[in-house]
Amino acid sequence: MSETMQRINQFRDERNWRQFHNEKDLAISISLEANELLELFQWKTPEETKEDPERLKEELADVLIYSYMMADNLEFDIEEIIAEKLMKNARKYPVTKSFNQKKKYNELDED
Amino acid sequence: MSETMQRINQFRDERNWRQFHNEKDLAISISLEANELLELFQWKTPEETKEDPERLKEELADVLIYSYMMADNLEFDIEEIIAEKLMKNARKYPVTKSFNQKKKYNELDED
Amino acid sequence: MSETMQRINQFRDERNWRQFHNEKDLAISISLEANELLELFQWKTPEETKEDPERLKEELADVLIYSYMMADNLEFDIEEIIAEKLMKNARKYPVTKSFNQKKKYNELDED
Amino acid sequence: MSETMQRINQFRDERNWRQFHNEKDLAISISLEANELLELFQWKTPEETKEDPERLKEELADVLIYSYMMADNLEFDIEEIIAEKLMKNARKYPVTKSFNQKKKYNELDED
């Protein structure tokens, strides 16, 4: 287990918080934290947002922490699920068709 | 840089996708992916959800991938911002007051 | 225009806020308010949540206010878009197949 | 009860769906639909998004339909909760201080 995952688990186990961390509520937490991060960009240009990197760091860290907790609950290896998803994405978005393209995979030209 | 971050960057750089990855749209992506993950739990018990671990892995990986991209854009070190946030949380939630407690830090008893 | 829509427009026009209310940022607002509403249910049973109806009223009202603003910006009639969507949903979820069924329309048995 | 609320209730009662519509899952639905709406704006300029008003109408209607269902479950009157929230907002954002200002109420200058 990575050092980061150990730190996260230590944090919740010292407080005996696993009892509250069912995956449904963790999924809600990830969504809420993602929205707190998004809030920093609202009504603002990217430049205005970057003026406050501390808030960005904190909110992004919160998304990551809850995501790591869910991975740990479900016994998923983070490096592994990311590598597998990138391989799936690579098949959906072949370089030749998706270079410079922001289209969704189901909108990519068939030719 | 971690191997995982290198894989993610290789994926987007091969497709020349950084041009689309401004942080505001990445924040929207993280929120959308968090909600796709949450959707797997809707109208279901946790047990019913766990019957399909592949979907869980994929959606959780998507949240992580976009979060890593944002960290990379902003030159944040993931291990570092998580460690810093855990330290802040530890101050807000001292073990003695938050043990077995699901209250928010601003609702913890003062005594 | 309904009295409610007039009230909402009066509120923002008195403050000259339409200049900030582009639809992309309004869509972000709706998502954020939806998540503030969702937060009231987190780590709680439905009964615990209902103990505080004032917060529920406020957060649900916020979702509605931003949704009404977007409808007004885009010149959509709220009663009309709801009626049209219900008709579409009725075709996707015929009563005979969806009675007592929480399945998604694309999972309903073909027979 | 408004004609729109009657239509929505008829839709779910014909399918006997109230059994699934606990408020926590409705709150999740509102968040998910808000994010489907937000998705239409991602990686796009507002003009590109408005090229497809049908999708906008559908996704905005979905947010509203689930919000109306929650209001009905909790016996909230929609016109009323919106009017009350606007009054609260008016106190937080006095016209003189918030005219032309996108600041949050807790950032408005004290003077």
Tab-separated table of C-alpha atoms in Angstrom:
chain	number	residue	atom	x	y	z
A	1	MET	CA	0.000	0.000	0.000
A	2	SER	CA	1.288	3.479	-0.875
A	3	GLU	CA	2.413	5.851	1.813
A	4	THR	CA	-0.403	8.234	0.874
A	5	MET	CA	-3.045	5.563	1.288
A	6	GLN	CA	-1.537	4.657	4.663
A	7	ARG	CA	-1.776	8.284	5.788
A	8	ILE	CA	-5.415	8.490	4.728
A	9	ASN	CA	-6.328	5.247	6.461
A	10	GLN	CA	-4.491	6.258	9.603
A	11	PHE	CA	-6.485	9.492	9.649
A	12	ARG	CA	-9.830	7.753	9.520
A	13	ASP	CA	-8.906	4.805	11.702
A	14	GLU	CA	-7.632	7.029	14.521
A	15	ARG	CA	-11.112	8.560	14.549
A	16	ASN	CA	-12.908	5.242	14.026
A	17	TRP	CA	-14.671	6.704	11.003
A	18	ARG	CA	-14.881	3.662	8.765
A	19	GLN	CA	-18.258	2.900	10.317
A	20	PHE	CA	-19.657	5.975	8.495
A	21	HIS	CA	-17.795	5.405	5.238
A	22	ASN	CA	-20.169	3.222	3.280
A	23	GLU	CA	-19.495	3.593	-0.436
A	24	LYS	CA	-22.767	5.363	-1.249
A	25	ASP	CA	-21.993	8.199	1.149
A	26	LEU	CA	-18.380	8.283	-0.052
A	27	ALA	CA	-19.673	8.665	-3.618
A	28	ILE	CA	-21.816	11.572	-2.402
A	29	SER	CA	-18.705	13.067	-0.745
A	30	ILE	CA	-16.670	12.829	-3.938
A	31	SER	CA	-19.436	14.615	-5.840
A	32	LEU	CA	-19.726	17.323	-3.171
A	33	GLU	CA	-15.977	17.922	-3.063
A	34	ALA	CA	-15.829	17.986	-6.878
A	35	ASN	CA	-18.436	20.722	-6.739
A	36	GLU	CA	-16.558	22.708	-4.117
A	37	LEU	CA	-13.588	22.601	-6.473
A	38	LEU	CA	-15.782	23.659	-9.391
A	39	GLU	CA	-17.156	26.535	-7.332
A	40	LEU	CA	-13.690	28.152	-7.316
A	41	PHE	CA	-13.971	28.601	-11.081
A	42	GLN	CA	-17.473	29.989	-11.162
A	43	TRP	CA	-18.017	33.525	-12.473
A	44	LYS	CA	-14.245	33.733	-12.864
A	45	THR	CA	-11.615	33.613	-15.550
A	46	PRO	CA	-8.959	30.878	-15.109
A	47	GLU	CA	-6.436	33.586	-14.217
A	48	GLU	CA	-8.577	34.968	-11.380
A	49	THR	CA	-8.953	31.436	-10.037
A	50	LYS	CA	-5.246	30.736	-10.022
A	51	GLU	CA	-4.658	33.730	-7.781
A	52	ASP	CA	-5.692	31.517	-4.875
A	53	PRO	CA	-3.733	28.254	-5.278
A	54	GLU	CA	-4.245	27.292	-1.625
A	55	ARG	CA	-7.981	26.826	-2.073
A	56	LEU	CA	-7.380	24.884	-5.291
A	57	LYS	CA	-4.933	22.586	-3.521
A	58	GLU	CA	-7.341	21.956	-0.664
A	59	GLU	CA	-10.407	21.222	-2.744
A	60	LEU	CA	-8.532	19.037	-5.217
A	61	ALA	CA	-6.971	17.159	-2.283
A	62	ASP	CA	-10.451	16.542	-0.841
A	63	VAL	CA	-11.628	14.964	-4.102
A	64	LEU	CA	-8.535	12.756	-4.085
A	65	ILE	CA	-8.810	11.774	-0.414
A	66	TYR	CA	-12.404	10.542	-0.721
A	67	SER	CA	-11.548	8.790	-3.999
A	68	TYR	CA	-8.662	7.007	-2.306
A	69	MET	CA	-10.957	5.999	0.581
A	70	MET	CA	-13.436	4.482	-1.832
A	71	ALA	CA	-10.652	2.622	-3.633
A	72	ASP	CA	-9.434	1.285	-0.303
A	73	ASN	CA	-12.940	0.230	0.785
A	74	LEU	CA	-13.405	-1.692	-2.453
A	75	GLU	CA	-9.830	-3.036	-2.476
A	76	PHE	CA	-9.017	-1.402	-5.802
A	77	ASP	CA	-5.406	-0.576	-6.632
A	78	ILE	CA	-5.332	3.041	-7.804
A	79	GLU	CA	-2.371	2.739	-10.187
A	80	GLU	CA	-3.985	-0.321	-11.693
A	81	ILE	CA	-7.506	1.018	-12.258
A	82	ILE	CA	-6.050	4.167	-13.844
A	83	ALA	CA	-3.789	2.122	-16.159
A	84	GLU	CA	-6.725	-0.098	-17.179
A	85	LYS	CA	-8.997	2.867	-17.862
A	86	LEU	CA	-6.343	4.579	-19.972
A	87	MET	CA	-6.078	1.437	-22.083
A	88	LYS	CA	-9.855	1.401	-22.587
A	89	ASN	CA	-9.796	5.094	-23.481
A	90	ALA	CA	-6.961	4.500	-25.933
A	91	ARG	CA	-9.117	1.985	-27.777
A	92	LYS	CA	-12.088	4.402	-27.834
A	93	TYR	CA	-9.912	7.307	-28.892
A	94	PRO	CA	-7.318	6.062	-31.387
A	95	VAL	CA	-4.580	8.646	-31.866
A	96	THR	CA	-5.145	8.965	-35.604
A	97	LYS	CA	-8.815	9.879	-35.192
A	98	SER	CA	-8.705	11.901	-32.018
A	99	PHE	CA	-5.591	14.006	-32.576
A	100	ASN	CA	-6.564	17.659	-32.090
A	101	GLN	CA	-10.202	16.527	-31.741
A	102	LYS	CA	-12.433	17.268	-28.763
A	103	LYS	CA	-15.285	15.114	-30.113
A	104	LYS	CA	-16.720	12.283	-28.036
A	105	TYR	CA	-15.703	8.811	-29.185
A	106	ASN	CA	-19.192	8.125	-30.528
A	107	GLU	CA	-18.997	11.263	-32.665
A	108	LEU	CA	-15.597	10.519	-34.235
A	109	ASP	CA	-15.821	10.212	-38.016
A	110	GLU	CA	-16.051	6.733	-39.387
A	111	ASP	CA	-13.964	6.492	-42.508
B	1	MET	CA	6.821	12.437	-11.612
B	2	SER	CA	4.993	9.205	-10.811
B	3	GLU	CA	4.583	6.514	-13.421
B	4	THR	CA	0.811	6.995	-13.284
B	5	MET	CA	1.085	10.709	-14.005
B	6	GLN	CA	3.427	9.932	-16.899
B	7	ARG	CA	0.885	7.505	-18.374
B	8	ILE	CA	-1.893	10.094	-18.107
B	9	ASN	CA	0.211	12.814	-19.687
B	10	GLN	CA	1.353	10.515	-22.463
B	11	PHE	CA	-2.297	9.720	-23.205
B	12	ARG	CA	-3.279	13.356	-23.597
B	13	ASP	CA	-0.098	14.511	-25.287
B	14	GLU	CA	-0.274	11.818	-27.976
B	15	ARG	CA	-3.681	13.270	-28.861
B	16	ASN	CA	-2.578	16.881	-28.412
B	17	TRP	CA	-5.430	17.431	-25.960
B	18	ARG	CA	-3.837	19.864	-23.545
B	19	GLN	CA	-5.203	22.690	-25.697
B	20	PHE	CA	-8.726	21.754	-24.476
B	21	HIS	CA	-7.745	21.093	-20.862
B	22	ASN	CA	-8.178	24.476	-19.255
B	23	GLU	CA	-8.761	24.075	-15.530
B	24	LYS	CA	-12.360	25.272	-15.566
B	25	ASP	CA	-13.408	22.557	-17.999
B	26	LEU	CA	-11.319	20.005	-16.093
B	27	ALA	CA	-13.190	20.992	-12.915
B	28	ILE	CA	-16.451	20.429	-14.800
B	29	SER	CA	-15.127	17.010	-15.911
B	30	ILE	CA	-14.262	15.989	-12.367
B	31	SER	CA	-17.770	16.933	-11.240
B	32	LEU	CA	-19.362	15.036	-14.134
B	33	GLU	CA	-17.286	11.915	-13.527
B	34	ALA	CA	-18.026	12.102	-9.789
B	35	ASN	CA	-21.692	12.096	-10.700
B	36	GLU	CA	-21.331	9.124	-13.045
B	37	LEU	CA	-19.779	7.275	-10.131
B	38	LEU	CA	-22.595	8.387	-7.827
B	39	GLU	CA	-25.148	7.218	-10.379
B	40	LEU	CA	-24.010	3.618	-9.824
B	41	PHE	CA	-25.306	3.836	-6.258
B	42	GLN	CA	-28.652	5.400	-7.033
B	43	TRP	CA	-31.828	3.465	-6.178
B	44	LYS	CA	-29.554	0.627	-5.048
B	45	THR	CA	-28.266	-0.945	-1.878
B	46	PRO	CA	-24.455	-1.017	-1.521
B	47	GLU	CA	-24.553	-4.783	-2.129
B	48	GLU	CA	-26.377	-4.430	-5.445
B	49	THR	CA	-23.798	-1.844	-6.515
B	50	LYS	CA	-20.837	-4.043	-5.694
B	51	GLU	CA	-22.152	-6.712	-8.038
B	52	ASP	CA	-20.634	-4.700	-10.882
B	53	PRO	CA	-17.077	-3.828	-9.776
B	54	GLU	CA	-15.958	-3.120	-13.356
B	55	ARG	CA	-18.214	-0.075	-13.652
B	56	LEU	CA	-17.072	1.119	-10.212
B	57	LYS	CA	-13.428	0.796	-11.237
B	58	GLU	CA	-13.974	2.689	-14.461
B	59	GLU	CA	-15.910	5.602	-12.991
B	60	LEU	CA	-13.606	5.970	-10.006
B	61	ALA	CA	-10.607	5.881	-12.375
B	62	ASP	CA	-12.182	8.679	-14.431
B	63	VAL	CA	-12.488	10.910	-11.357
B	64	LEU	CA	-8.851	10.207	-10.535
B	65	ILE	CA	-7.569	10.745	-14.084
B	66	TYR	CA	-9.126	14.203	-14.410
B	67	SER	CA	-7.973	15.084	-10.894
B	68	TYR	CA	-4.418	14.077	-11.785
B	69	MET	CA	-4.623	16.166	-14.973
B	70	MET	CA	-5.656	19.211	-13.001
B	71	ALA	CA	-2.847	18.651	-10.508
B	72	ASP	CA	-0.395	18.405	-13.389
B	73	ASN	CA	-1.720	21.557	-15.071
B	74	LEU	CA	-1.327	23.491	-11.837
B	75	GLU	CA	2.013	21.844	-10.948
B	76	PHE	CA	0.681	20.428	-7.690
B	77	ASP	CA	2.302	17.331	-6.216
B	78	ILE	CA	-0.490	14.892	-5.392
B	79	GLU	CA	1.201	13.183	-2.443
B	80	GLU	CA	2.026	16.588	-1.033
B	81	ILE	CA	-1.388	18.259	-1.315
B	82	ILE	CA	-3.012	15.183	0.246
B	83	ALA	CA	-0.532	15.164	3.152
B	84	GLU	CA	-1.090	18.894	3.738
B	85	LYS	CA	-4.871	18.563	3.664
B	86	LEU	CA	-4.775	15.658	6.122
B	87	MET	CA	-2.769	17.821	8.505
B	88	LYS	CA	-5.348	20.608	8.237
B	89	ASN	CA	-8.166	18.117	8.785
B	90	ALA	CA	-6.364	16.683	11.809
B	91	ARG	CA	-6.383	20.148	13.382
B	92	LYS	CA	-10.081	20.637	12.611
B	93	TYR	CA	-10.957	17.161	13.842
B	94	PRO	CA	-8.854	16.378	16.916
B	95	VAL	CA	-8.999	12.661	17.720
B	96	THR	CA	-10.374	13.200	21.210
B	97	LYS	CA	-13.368	15.180	19.974
B	98	SER	CA	-14.105	13.421	16.717
B	99	PHE	CA	-13.679	9.780	17.727
B	100	ASN	CA	-16.851	7.921	16.710
B	101	GLN	CA	-18.368	11.285	15.715
B	102	LYS	CA	-19.759	12.100	12.290
B	103	LYS	CA	-20.388	15.744	13.196
B	104	LYS	CA	-18.870	18.539	11.122
B	105	TYR	CA	-15.977	20.312	12.779
B	106	ASN	CA	-18.080	23.408	13.413
B	107	GLU	CA	-20.632	21.274	15.262
B	108	LEU	CA	-18.155	19.544	17.584
B	109	ASP	CA	-18.846	20.244	21.232
B	110	GLU	CA	-16.822	22.961	22.810
B	111	ASP	CA	-15.887	21.921	26.290
C	1	MET	CA	-44.804	35.214	-17.502
C	2	SER	CA	-45.552	33.671	-14.109
C	3	GLU	CA	-45.455	35.744	-10.964
C	4	THR	CA	-42.565	33.636	-9.675
C	5	MET	CA	-40.484	34.271	-12.785
C	6	GLN	CA	-41.213	37.986	-12.461
C	7	ARG	CA	-39.988	37.965	-8.857
C	8	ILE	CA	-36.774	36.198	-9.847
C	9	ASN	CA	-36.124	38.569	-12.738
C	10	GLN	CA	-36.848	41.589	-10.584
C	11	PHE	CA	-34.314	40.315	-8.054
C	12	ARG	CA	-31.526	40.026	-10.574
C	13	ASP	CA	-32.412	43.106	-12.608
C	14	GLU	CA	-32.445	45.361	-9.538
C	15	ARG	CA	-28.840	44.259	-8.992
C	16	ASN	CA	-27.940	44.357	-12.700
C	17	TRP	CA	-26.763	40.767	-12.470
C	18	ARG	CA	-27.768	39.485	-15.901
C	19	GLN	CA	-24.294	40.505	-17.122
C	20	PHE	CA	-22.834	37.631	-15.023
C	21	HIS	CA	-25.560	35.095	-15.826
C	22	ASN	CA	-24.242	33.426	-18.939
C	23	GLU	CA	-25.756	29.973	-19.289
C	24	LYS	CA	-22.529	28.070	-18.639
C	25	ASP	CA	-22.078	29.658	-15.234
C	26	LEU	CA	-25.790	29.212	-14.499
C	27	ALA	CA	-25.402	25.501	-15.299
C	28	ILE	CA	-22.498	25.407	-12.834
C	29	SER	CA	-24.715	27.145	-10.242
C	30	ILE	CA	-27.512	24.623	-10.677
C	31	SER	CA	-25.026	21.787	-10.154
C	32	LEU	CA	-23.549	23.471	-7.064
C	33	GLU	CA	-26.945	24.137	-5.512
C	34	ALA	CA	-28.045	20.568	-6.294
C	35	ASN	CA	-25.009	19.408	-4.375
C	36	GLU	CA	-25.733	21.682	-1.419
C	37	LEU	CA	-29.164	20.094	-1.299
C	38	LEU	CA	-27.630	16.615	-1.532
C	39	GLU	CA	-25.246	17.478	1.292
C	40	LEU	CA	-28.199	17.705	3.694
C	41	PHE	CA	-28.817	13.995	3.179
C	42	GLN	CA	-25.239	12.846	3.574
C	43	TRP	CA	-24.374	10.511	6.432
C	44	LYS	CA	-28.018	10.783	7.505
C	45	THR	CA	-31.219	8.810	7.441
C	46	PRO	CA	-34.148	10.540	5.677
C	47	GLU	CA	-35.792	11.105	9.075
C	48	GLU	CA	-32.747	12.938	10.462
C	49	THR	CA	-32.750	15.144	7.369
C	50	LYS	CA	-36.404	16.086	7.659
C	51	GLU	CA	-35.783	17.457	11.133
C	52	ASP	CA	-34.485	20.600	9.465
C	53	PRO	CA	-37.082	21.538	6.815
C	54	GLU	CA	-35.848	25.134	6.627
C	55	ARG	CA	-32.512	24.114	5.120
C	56	LEU	CA	-34.283	21.753	2.715
C	57	LYS	CA	-36.598	24.560	1.597
C	58	GLU	CA	-33.708	26.948	1.062
C	59	GLU	CA	-31.489	24.597	-0.911
C	60	LEU	CA	-34.327	23.270	-3.049
C	61	ALA	CA	-35.417	26.855	-3.725
C	62	ASP	CA	-31.873	27.697	-4.873
C	63	VAL	CA	-31.911	24.860	-7.418
C	64	LEU	CA	-35.263	26.108	-8.686
C	65	ILE	CA	-34.245	29.785	-8.831
C	66	TYR	CA	-31.176	29.122	-10.984
C	67	SER	CA	-33.175	26.718	-13.162
C	68	TYR	CA	-35.825	29.382	-13.693
C	69	MET	CA	-33.099	31.911	-14.560
C	70	MET	CA	-31.675	29.600	-17.198
C	71	ALA	CA	-35.144	28.980	-18.631
C	72	ASP	CA	-35.692	32.740	-18.795
C	73	ASN	CA	-32.309	33.367	-20.445
C	74	LEU	CA	-33.086	30.787	-23.113
C	75	GLU	CA	-36.729	31.839	-23.455
C	76	PHE	CA	-38.029	28.414	-22.481
C	77	ASP	CA	-41.506	28.119	-20.974
C	78	ILE	CA	-41.164	26.008	-17.825
C	79	GLU	CA	-44.640	24.451	-17.886
C	80	GLU	CA	-44.102	23.588	-21.532
C	81	ILE	CA	-40.655	21.983	-21.310
C	82	ILE	CA	-41.826	19.895	-18.350
C	83	ALA	CA	-44.967	18.739	-20.209
C	84	GLU	CA	-42.896	17.843	-23.279
C	85	LYS	CA	-40.331	15.907	-21.251
C	86	LEU	CA	-43.052	13.963	-19.441
C	87	MET	CA	-44.477	12.933	-22.814
C	88	LYS	CA	-41.045	11.723	-23.933
C	89	ASN	CA	-40.588	9.848	-20.662
C	90	ALA	CA	-44.042	8.265	-21.040
C	91	ARG	CA	-42.968	6.824	-24.395
C	92	LYS	CA	-39.713	5.506	-22.909
C	93	TYR	CA	-41.472	4.106	-19.850
C	94	PRO	CA	-44.824	2.634	-20.941
C	95	VAL	CA	-47.027	1.989	-17.913
C	96	THR	CA	-47.395	-1.723	-18.628
C	97	LYS	CA	-43.629	-2.309	-18.636
C	98	SER	CA	-42.524	0.108	-15.966
C	99	PHE	CA	-45.206	-0.407	-13.313
C	100	ASN	CA	-43.423	-1.171	-10.016
C	101	GLN	CA	-40.113	-1.226	-11.953
C	102	LYS	CA	-37.102	0.920	-11.141
C	103	LYS	CA	-35.161	-0.297	-14.197
C	104	LYS	CA	-33.842	2.155	-16.756
C	105	TYR	CA	-35.782	2.247	-20.009
C	106	ASN	CA	-32.964	0.483	-21.846
C	107	GLU	CA	-33.080	-2.370	-19.338
C	108	LEU	CA	-36.856	-2.953	-19.551
C	109	ASP	CA	-37.651	-6.450	-20.762
C	110	GLU	CA	-38.442	-6.823	-24.384
C	111	ASP	CA	-41.296	-9.273	-24.786
D	1	MET	CA	-51.775	22.181	-6.735
D	2	SER	CA	-50.492	23.485	-10.059
D	3	GLU	CA	-51.323	21.710	-13.302
D	4	THR	CA	-47.607	20.958	-13.785
D	5	MET	CA	-47.324	19.279	-10.397
D	6	GLN	CA	-50.441	17.245	-11.176
D	7	ARG	CA	-48.906	16.057	-14.455
D	8	ILE	CA	-45.694	15.029	-12.688
D	9	ASN	CA	-47.557	13.174	-9.945
D	10	GLN	CA	-49.814	11.452	-12.447
D	11	PHE	CA	-46.714	10.275	-14.294
D	12	ARG	CA	-45.155	8.669	-11.252
D	13	ASP	CA	-48.386	7.381	-9.711
D	14	GLU	CA	-49.457	5.596	-12.908
D	15	ARG	CA	-46.172	3.672	-12.634
D	16	ASN	CA	-46.390	3.274	-8.850
D	17	TRP	CA	-42.955	4.876	-8.527
D	18	ARG	CA	-43.338	6.771	-5.275
D	19	GLN	CA	-42.040	3.677	-3.483
D	20	PHE	CA	-38.590	4.390	-4.988
D	21	HIS	CA	-38.700	8.162	-4.517
D	22	ASN	CA	-37.222	8.635	-1.086
D	23	GLU	CA	-35.785	12.130	-0.755
D	24	LYS	CA	-32.138	11.055	-0.572
D	25	ASP	CA	-32.323	9.318	-3.952
D	26	LEU	CA	-34.295	12.254	-5.364
D	27	ALA	CA	-31.520	14.576	-4.195
D	28	ILE	CA	-29.034	12.337	-6.001
D	29	SER	CA	-31.231	12.527	-9.119
D	30	ILE	CA	-31.339	16.306	-9.033
D	31	SER	CA	-27.543	16.399	-8.808
D	32	LEU	CA	-27.155	13.915	-11.666
D	33	GLU	CA	-29.578	15.772	-13.921
D	34	ALA	CA	-27.875	19.080	-13.072
D	35	ASN	CA	-24.637	17.513	-14.240
D	36	GLU	CA	-26.171	16.211	-17.470
D	37	LEU	CA	-27.261	19.782	-18.120
D	38	LEU	CA	-23.777	21.064	-17.283
D	39	GLU	CA	-22.259	18.500	-19.640
D	40	LEU	CA	-23.896	20.262	-22.593
D	41	PHE	CA	-21.717	23.299	-21.887
D	42	GLN	CA	-18.429	21.469	-21.452
D	43	TRP	CA	-15.598	22.217	-23.873
D	44	LYS	CA	-18.010	24.533	-25.711
D	45	THR	CA	-18.707	28.201	-26.124
D	46	PRO	CA	-22.235	29.304	-25.134
D	47	GLU	CA	-23.049	29.776	-28.813
D	48	GLU	CA	-22.118	26.202	-29.710
D	49	THR	CA	-24.315	24.966	-26.869
D	50	LYS	CA	-27.352	26.952	-27.976
D	51	GLU	CA	-27.235	25.252	-31.359
D	52	ASP	CA	-29.006	22.321	-29.745
D	53	PRO	CA	-31.922	23.801	-27.747
D	54	GLU	CA	-33.755	20.462	-27.613
D	55	ARG	CA	-31.105	18.875	-25.399
D	56	LEU	CA	-31.044	21.981	-23.201
D	57	LYS	CA	-34.835	21.852	-22.810
D	58	GLU	CA	-34.764	18.170	-21.917
D	59	GLU	CA	-31.995	18.345	-19.352
D	60	LEU	CA	-33.328	21.501	-17.716
D	61	ALA	CA	-36.796	19.895	-17.583
D	62	ASP	CA	-35.281	16.855	-15.827
D	63	VAL	CA	-33.760	19.046	-13.114
D	64	LEU	CA	-37.125	20.732	-12.637
D	65	ILE	CA	-39.166	17.495	-12.630
D	66	TYR	CA	-37.084	15.905	-9.851
D	67	SER	CA	-37.093	19.186	-7.917
D	68	TYR	CA	-40.881	19.327	-8.151
D	69	MET	CA	-41.100	15.697	-6.983
D	70	MET	CA	-39.009	16.480	-3.928
D	71	ALA	CA	-41.149	19.537	-3.161
D	72	ASP	CA	-44.258	17.397	-3.432
D	73	ASN	CA	-42.803	14.653	-1.197
D	74	LEU	CA	-41.977	17.209	1.465
D	75	GLU	CA	-45.220	19.162	0.987
D	76	PHE	CA	-43.392	22.346	0.068
D	77	ASP	CA	-45.167	24.943	-2.075
D	78	ILE	CA	-42.786	25.867	-4.895
D	79	GLU	CA	-43.957	29.454	-5.379
D	80	GLU	CA	-43.708	29.968	-1.652
D	81	ILE	CA	-40.227	28.540	-1.037
D	82	ILE	CA	-38.888	30.571	-3.980
D	83	ALA	CA	-40.494	33.781	-2.687
D	84	GLU	CA	-39.094	33.167	0.805
D	85	LYS	CA	-35.597	32.447	-0.499
D	86	LEU	CA	-35.622	35.596	-2.633
D	87	MET	CA	-36.472	37.612	0.465
D	88	LYS	CA	-33.566	36.058	2.345
D	89	ASN	CA	-31.245	36.719	-0.594
D	90	ALA	CA	-32.434	40.321	-0.766
D	91	ARG	CA	-31.341	40.820	2.830
D	92	LYS	CA	-27.950	39.209	2.146
D	93	TYR	CA	-27.481	41.191	-1.044
D	94	PRO	CA	-28.826	44.723	-0.530
D	95	VAL	CA	-29.205	46.497	-3.875
D	96	THR	CA	-26.900	49.338	-2.924
D	97	LYS	CA	-23.993	47.025	-2.119
D	98	SER	CA	-24.491	44.327	-4.713
D	99	PHE	CA	-25.351	46.396	-7.774
D	100	ASN	CA	-22.968	45.358	-10.583
D	101	GLN	CA	-21.134	43.160	-8.036
D	102	LYS	CA	-20.552	39.429	-8.404
D	103	LYS	CA	-19.002	39.125	-4.953
D	104	LYS	CA	-20.440	36.690	-2.419
D	105	TYR	CA	-22.425	38.310	0.387
D	106	ASN	CA	-19.638	37.618	2.891
D	107	GLU	CA	-17.154	39.446	0.639
D	108	LEU	CA	-19.241	42.604	0.163
D	109	ASP	CA	-17.448	45.667	1.473
D	110	GLU	CA	-18.379	46.838	4.885
D	111	ASP	CA	-18.514	50.588	4.914
